[in-house]
């Protein structure tokens, strides 16, 4: 885990395979300066190069995964081994590849609702997703997948 000016949040009951890499920052680059000579901490906008990372609860991250700055991985998601996560992965989605993209969802809306009813019974302010939210999320990503393929 590499983080200097950002926070990394890892939710309860999330786990990973070996060799997980989490990097919350970037290298600055400016015209007229060698990148190797830059010292991020001397730049007035140093924090602009780092962003928080959020891994919600019940996330399964496979072996040799890299997660980069500014990413949120939703609860119940699965990240396939060897993936590089550079953008958000929604709850209960299966993210695969370099860069990681939503391949499909673990379950349909009814199974997600059942799962949520067991795990998120108004506990610690966690809000359960309702069927409409789940269906909208799944349909949005299915349309995106259809558009790409």
Short mmCIF file of C-alpha atoms in Angstrom, two decimals:
data_model
loop_
_atom_site.label_atom_id
_atom_site.label_comp_id
_atom_site.label_asym_id
_atom_site.label_seq_id
_atom_site.Cartn_x
_atom_site.Cartn_y
_atom_site.Cartn_z
CA UNK A 1 0.00 0.00 0.00
CA UNK A 2 1.47 3.32 -1.12
CA UNK A 3 -0.21 6.48 0.13
CA UNK A 4 1.17 9.86 1.07
CA UNK A 5 -1.52 12.56 0.84
CA UNK A 6 -4.68 10.44 0.57
CA UNK A 7 -6.66 7.98 2.65
CA UNK A 8 -7.34 4.35 1.88
CA UNK A 9 -10.53 2.89 3.33
CA UNK A 10 -11.03 -0.87 3.44
CA UNK A 11 -14.44 -2.09 4.56
CA UNK A 12 -15.28 -4.93 6.86
CA UNK A 13 -14.98 -8.52 5.69
CA UNK A 14 -13.12 -7.55 2.49
CA UNK A 15 -10.15 -9.68 1.53
CA UNK A 16 -7.58 -10.23 -1.18
CA UNK A 17 -5.28 -12.78 -2.67
CA UNK A 18 -1.49 -12.29 -2.55
CA UNK A 19 0.36 -9.34 -4.04
CA UNK A 20 -2.35 -6.69 -3.82
CA UNK A 21 -0.98 -3.25 -4.74
CA UNK A 22 -2.85 -0.07 -3.76
CA UNK A 23 -1.44 3.28 -4.93
CA UNK A 24 -3.27 6.49 -4.04
CA UNK A 25 -1.02 8.92 -5.91
CA UNK A 26 0.55 9.89 -9.20
CA UNK A 27 3.85 11.35 -10.30
CA UNK A 28 3.72 15.05 -11.11
CA UNK A 29 5.05 16.29 -14.41
CA UNK A 30 5.60 19.86 -15.49
CA UNK A 31 7.09 21.44 -18.62
CA UNK A 32 10.78 22.28 -18.22
CA UNK A 33 11.49 19.82 -15.40
CA UNK A 34 12.71 16.27 -15.41
CA UNK A 35 10.18 14.02 -13.71
CA UNK A 36 12.91 12.43 -11.65
CA UNK A 37 13.93 15.83 -10.25
CA UNK A 38 10.43 16.76 -9.08
CA UNK A 39 9.63 16.65 -5.43
CA UNK A 40 5.90 16.39 -5.01
CA UNK A 41 5.98 17.77 -1.48
CA UNK A 42 7.50 21.04 -2.77
CA UNK A 43 4.73 21.67 -5.29
CA UNK A 44 1.91 23.98 -4.18
CA UNK A 45 -0.70 21.60 -5.63
CA UNK A 46 0.91 18.37 -4.37
CA UNK A 47 -2.38 17.00 -3.02
CA UNK A 48 -3.90 17.19 -6.53
CA UNK A 49 -1.80 14.17 -7.48
CA UNK A 50 -3.30 11.94 -4.75
CA UNK A 51 -6.90 10.75 -4.29
CA UNK A 52 -8.62 8.61 -1.68
CA UNK A 53 -9.41 4.98 -2.42
CA UNK A 54 -12.52 3.29 -1.02
CA UNK A 55 -12.98 -0.46 -0.89
CA UNK A 56 -16.38 -1.12 0.64
CA UNK A 57 -17.29 -4.16 2.75
CA UNK A 58 -17.56 -7.73 1.49
CA UNK A 59 -15.22 -7.15 -1.49
CA UNK A 60 -13.14 -10.02 -2.85
CA UNK A 61 -9.94 -8.96 -4.61
CA UNK A 62 -8.00 -11.63 -6.49
CA UNK A 63 -4.24 -12.17 -6.59
CA UNK A 64 -1.89 -9.65 -8.23
CA UNK A 65 -4.48 -6.85 -8.45
CA UNK A 66 -3.46 -3.19 -8.65
CA UNK A 67 -5.86 -0.47 -7.47
CA UNK A 68 -5.02 3.11 -8.45
CA UNK A 69 -5.98 6.51 -7.06
CA UNK A 70 -9.50 7.82 -6.76
CA UNK A 71 -11.24 4.46 -7.15
CA UNK A 72 -14.30 3.23 -5.26
CA UNK A 73 -15.07 -0.48 -5.28
CA UNK A 74 -18.67 -1.11 -4.22
CA UNK A 75 -19.72 -3.59 -1.59
CA UNK A 76 -19.93 -7.21 -2.61
CA UNK A 77 -17.83 -6.66 -5.74
CA UNK A 78 -15.28 -9.15 -7.04
CA UNK A 79 -12.05 -8.04 -8.74
CA UNK A 80 -10.50 -10.77 -10.90
CA UNK A 81 -6.86 -11.77 -10.46
CA UNK A 82 -4.38 -9.65 -12.39
CA UNK A 83 -6.77 -6.73 -12.90
CA UNK A 84 -5.78 -3.07 -12.75
CA UNK A 85 -8.60 -0.96 -11.29
CA UNK A 86 -8.51 2.63 -12.59
CA UNK A 87 -12.23 3.52 -12.37
CA UNK A 88 -15.09 2.78 -10.00
CA UNK A 89 -16.59 -0.70 -9.83
CA UNK A 90 -20.24 -0.74 -8.67
CA UNK A 91 -21.62 -2.92 -5.89
CA UNK A 92 -21.89 -6.64 -6.68
CA UNK A 93 -20.12 -6.24 -10.01
CA UNK A 94 -17.32 -8.48 -11.27
CA UNK A 95 -14.45 -6.33 -12.51
CA UNK A 96 -11.98 -7.94 -14.89
CA UNK A 97 -8.98 -6.90 -16.95
CA UNK A 98 -6.44 -4.20 -17.64
CA UNK A 99 -8.00 -1.75 -17.14
CA UNK A 100 -10.71 -3.45 -15.08
CA UNK A 101 -14.19 -3.28 -16.59
CA UNK A 102 -17.52 -4.63 -15.39
CA UNK A 103 -17.90 -8.07 -16.92
CA UNK A 104 -21.20 -8.88 -15.22
CA UNK A 105 -22.88 -8.83 -11.84
CA UNK A 106 -22.58 -11.59 -9.23
CA UNK A 107 -26.34 -11.95 -8.93
CA UNK A 108 -29.60 -10.57 -10.20
CA UNK A 109 -31.69 -8.04 -8.26
CA UNK A 110 -33.61 -10.61 -6.18
CA UNK A 111 -30.46 -12.37 -4.94
CA UNK A 112 -28.79 -9.04 -4.16
CA UNK A 113 -31.88 -8.03 -2.15
CA UNK A 114 -31.77 -11.30 -0.21
CA UNK A 115 -28.04 -10.90 0.44
CA UNK A 116 -28.51 -7.30 1.59
CA UNK A 117 -31.36 -8.29 3.93
CA UNK A 118 -29.04 -10.73 5.72
CA UNK A 119 -26.00 -8.45 5.94
CA UNK A 120 -27.35 -4.92 6.25
CA UNK A 121 -30.13 -5.07 8.78
CA UNK A 122 -29.91 -1.36 9.68
CA UNK A 123 -26.53 -2.12 11.17
CA UNK A 124 -24.13 0.79 11.76
CA UNK A 125 -26.11 3.07 9.49
CA UNK A 126 -25.49 0.91 6.41
CA UNK A 127 -28.29 1.47 3.99
CA UNK A 128 -29.76 -1.42 2.09
CA UNK A 129 -30.20 -0.98 -1.62
CA UNK A 130 -33.77 -1.35 -2.84
CA UNK A 131 -34.86 -3.33 -5.89
CA UNK A 132 -35.28 -0.22 -8.06
CA UNK A 133 -31.73 0.99 -7.29
CA UNK A 134 -30.30 -2.45 -7.97
CA UNK A 135 -32.21 -2.85 -11.26
CA UNK A 136 -31.18 0.62 -12.44
CA UNK A 137 -27.52 -0.08 -11.64
CA UNK A 138 -27.53 -3.45 -13.42
CA UNK A 139 -29.43 -2.13 -16.44
CA UNK A 140 -27.09 0.86 -16.79
CA UNK A 141 -24.02 -1.37 -16.91
CA UNK A 142 -25.69 -3.90 -19.21
CA UNK A 143 -26.40 -1.07 -21.69
CA UNK A 144 -22.77 0.03 -21.41
CA UNK A 145 -21.55 -3.53 -22.03
CA UNK A 146 -23.87 -3.89 -25.04
CA UNK A 147 -22.61 -0.59 -26.42
CA UNK A 148 -18.98 -1.73 -26.12
CA UNK A 149 -19.52 -5.21 -27.59
#
